[in-house]
Amino acid sequence: MSAKDKFHDIVRLALEKDGWNITNDPLYIDFGQVQMRIDLGAEKLLAAEKEGEKIAVEIKSFLNPSAITDFHLALGQFLNYRTALREKEPERNLYLAVDAETYNDFFTLPFLQLQIQEFQLKLVVYDTETEEIVRWIS
């Protein structure tokens, strides 16, 4: 099993522990003659609303020697997927899933914080040990 597959299962389990129902694994989006595959689609019924919240989650591992290169790839995918979702499933919010260690060591750097604000990235941070969501950032 590759590391990416390991994180995929951890994020899926963490979302389920957080009360999310996984509806798509993966979530396929076909838009503008381009086929895209987002790692997970999920929804959560909210007690105060009749309709639930829907999300799509792209999971990134940041295992390469250059974290900034991994970030460039993740950001490009995120922006492409967000554009497609806005047209095909506008009710669904897109999140980039990163592990807590990567978030704490890399995503808290001033340059990354600026990029998160600039591109309005939504993040879901998960703990690989407890297999739980530790933070939602939107």
Tab-separated table of C-alpha atoms in Angstrom:
chain	number	residue	atom	x	y	z
A	1	MET	CA	0.000	0.000	0.000
A	2	SER	CA	1.390	3.380	-0.919
A	3	ALA	CA	1.612	6.223	1.603
A	4	LYS	CA	-1.062	8.070	-0.342
A	5	ASP	CA	-3.427	5.130	0.045
A	6	LYS	CA	-2.682	4.992	3.775
A	7	PHE	CA	-3.573	8.675	4.208
A	8	HIS	CA	-6.679	8.213	2.085
A	9	ASP	CA	-8.020	5.578	4.472
A	10	ILE	CA	-7.071	7.671	7.519
A	11	VAL	CA	-8.913	10.729	6.194
A	12	ARG	CA	-11.943	8.663	5.252
A	13	LEU	CA	-12.083	7.160	8.767
A	14	ALA	CA	-11.481	10.562	10.390
A	15	LEU	CA	-14.370	12.082	8.432
A	16	GLU	CA	-16.662	9.214	9.402
A	17	LYS	CA	-15.672	9.645	13.084
A	18	ASP	CA	-16.561	13.335	12.679
A	19	GLY	CA	-20.078	12.381	11.560
A	20	TRP	CA	-19.657	12.628	7.792
A	21	ASN	CA	-21.279	10.154	5.436
A	22	ILE	CA	-18.925	9.284	2.574
A	23	THR	CA	-21.015	9.498	-0.581
A	24	ASN	CA	-18.304	9.237	-3.244
A	25	ASP	CA	-14.903	7.532	-3.118
A	26	PRO	CA	-13.671	9.028	-5.416
A	27	LEU	CA	-15.894	11.900	-6.574
A	28	TYR	CA	-15.803	12.144	-10.368
A	29	ILE	CA	-16.359	15.514	-12.025
A	30	ASP	CA	-16.621	15.814	-15.809
A	31	PHE	CA	-16.506	19.456	-16.895
A	32	GLY	CA	-15.451	21.216	-20.073
A	33	GLN	CA	-14.276	17.959	-21.650
A	34	VAL	CA	-11.928	17.364	-18.708
A	35	GLN	CA	-12.441	14.480	-16.324
A	36	MET	CA	-11.314	15.006	-12.753
A	37	ARG	CA	-11.234	12.733	-9.741
A	38	ILE	CA	-11.431	14.254	-6.266
A	39	ASP	CA	-10.479	11.826	-3.504
A	40	LEU	CA	-13.693	11.912	-1.452
A	41	GLY	CA	-17.188	13.318	-1.484
A	42	ALA	CA	-19.133	13.480	1.785
A	43	GLU	CA	-22.203	14.983	3.324
A	44	LYS	CA	-23.368	15.657	6.841
A	45	LEU	CA	-26.908	16.259	7.927
A	46	LEU	CA	-27.165	19.310	10.104
A	47	ALA	CA	-29.744	19.129	12.884
A	48	ALA	CA	-30.768	22.747	12.427
A	49	GLU	CA	-31.284	22.458	8.666
A	50	LYS	CA	-33.344	20.230	6.452
A	51	GLU	CA	-30.556	19.990	3.932
A	52	GLY	CA	-27.095	18.736	4.753
A	53	GLU	CA	-23.683	20.172	4.114
A	54	LYS	CA	-21.792	18.653	1.204
A	55	ILE	CA	-18.029	18.650	0.808
A	56	ALA	CA	-15.357	17.273	-1.468
A	57	VAL	CA	-11.947	16.456	-0.016
A	58	GLU	CA	-8.649	16.267	-1.880
A	59	ILE	CA	-6.033	14.472	0.231
A	60	LYS	CA	-2.381	15.484	-0.043
A	61	SER	CA	0.538	13.716	1.612
A	62	PHE	CA	3.478	16.153	1.183
A	63	LEU	CA	6.021	13.311	1.209
A	64	ASN	CA	8.393	14.648	-1.468
A	65	PRO	CA	11.680	16.348	-0.469
A	66	SER	CA	10.313	19.741	-1.544
A	67	ALA	CA	7.164	20.693	0.344
A	68	ILE	CA	6.735	23.812	-1.791
A	69	THR	CA	6.657	21.655	-4.946
A	70	ASP	CA	3.979	19.484	-3.349
A	71	PHE	CA	2.116	22.669	-2.415
A	72	HIS	CA	2.265	23.960	-6.007
A	73	LEU	CA	0.728	20.711	-7.238
A	74	ALA	CA	-1.887	20.695	-4.494
A	75	LEU	CA	-2.838	24.333	-5.108
A	76	GLY	CA	-3.188	23.763	-8.863
A	77	GLN	CA	-5.417	20.759	-8.330
A	78	PHE	CA	-7.439	22.583	-5.692
A	79	LEU	CA	-8.109	25.551	-7.978
A	80	ASN	CA	-9.055	23.311	-10.921
A	81	TYR	CA	-11.390	21.214	-8.797
A	82	ARG	CA	-12.963	24.268	-7.184
A	83	THR	CA	-13.710	25.778	-10.597
A	84	ALA	CA	-15.301	22.537	-11.809
A	85	LEU	CA	-17.312	22.078	-8.603
A	86	ARG	CA	-18.573	25.651	-8.779
A	87	GLU	CA	-20.126	24.804	-12.149
A	88	LYS	CA	-21.215	21.199	-11.599
A	89	GLU	CA	-21.981	20.974	-7.863
A	90	PRO	CA	-22.066	24.505	-6.448
A	91	GLU	CA	-23.532	23.306	-3.142
A	92	ARG	CA	-20.360	21.314	-2.396
A	93	ASN	CA	-17.409	22.950	-0.571
A	94	LEU	CA	-13.924	21.769	-1.457
A	95	TYR	CA	-11.326	21.101	1.245
A	96	LEU	CA	-7.652	20.199	0.985
A	97	ALA	CA	-6.790	17.554	3.593
A	98	VAL	CA	-3.321	17.750	5.153
A	99	ASP	CA	-1.905	15.881	8.127
A	100	ALA	CA	-1.329	17.799	11.378
A	101	GLU	CA	2.456	17.489	11.222
A	102	THR	CA	2.582	19.015	7.726
A	103	TYR	CA	0.141	21.715	8.761
A	104	ASN	CA	2.118	22.642	11.889
A	105	ASP	CA	5.564	22.509	10.208
A	106	PHE	CA	4.745	23.991	6.795
A	107	PHE	CA	1.290	25.517	6.465
A	108	THR	CA	1.857	27.860	9.410
A	109	LEU	CA	4.792	29.573	7.667
A	110	PRO	CA	3.992	33.227	6.835
A	111	PHE	CA	4.234	32.647	3.063
A	112	LEU	CA	1.836	29.710	3.228
A	113	GLN	CA	-0.588	31.633	5.441
A	114	LEU	CA	-0.601	34.385	2.829
A	115	GLN	CA	-1.267	31.839	0.070
A	116	ILE	CA	-4.114	30.294	2.074
A	117	GLN	CA	-5.718	33.734	2.395
A	118	GLU	CA	-4.952	34.765	-1.208
A	119	PHE	CA	-6.541	31.655	-2.722
A	120	GLN	CA	-9.172	31.188	0.008
A	121	LEU	CA	-8.102	27.603	0.626
A	122	LYS	CA	-10.278	25.525	2.887
A	123	LEU	CA	-8.307	22.995	4.883
A	124	VAL	CA	-9.156	19.954	6.933
A	125	VAL	CA	-6.304	18.942	9.230
A	126	TYR	CA	-6.167	15.339	10.440
A	127	ASP	CA	-4.056	13.446	12.959
A	128	THR	CA	-2.453	10.323	11.498
A	129	GLU	CA	-2.105	8.677	14.938
A	130	THR	CA	-5.633	9.151	16.297
A	131	GLU	CA	-7.183	9.109	12.800
A	132	GLU	CA	-9.338	12.090	13.705
A	133	ILE	CA	-10.038	15.531	12.304
A	134	VAL	CA	-8.251	18.085	14.476
A	135	ARG	CA	-9.139	21.301	12.693
A	136	TRP	CA	-11.344	22.774	9.982
A	137	ILE	CA	-10.043	25.976	8.381
A	138	SER	CA	-12.295	27.912	6.020
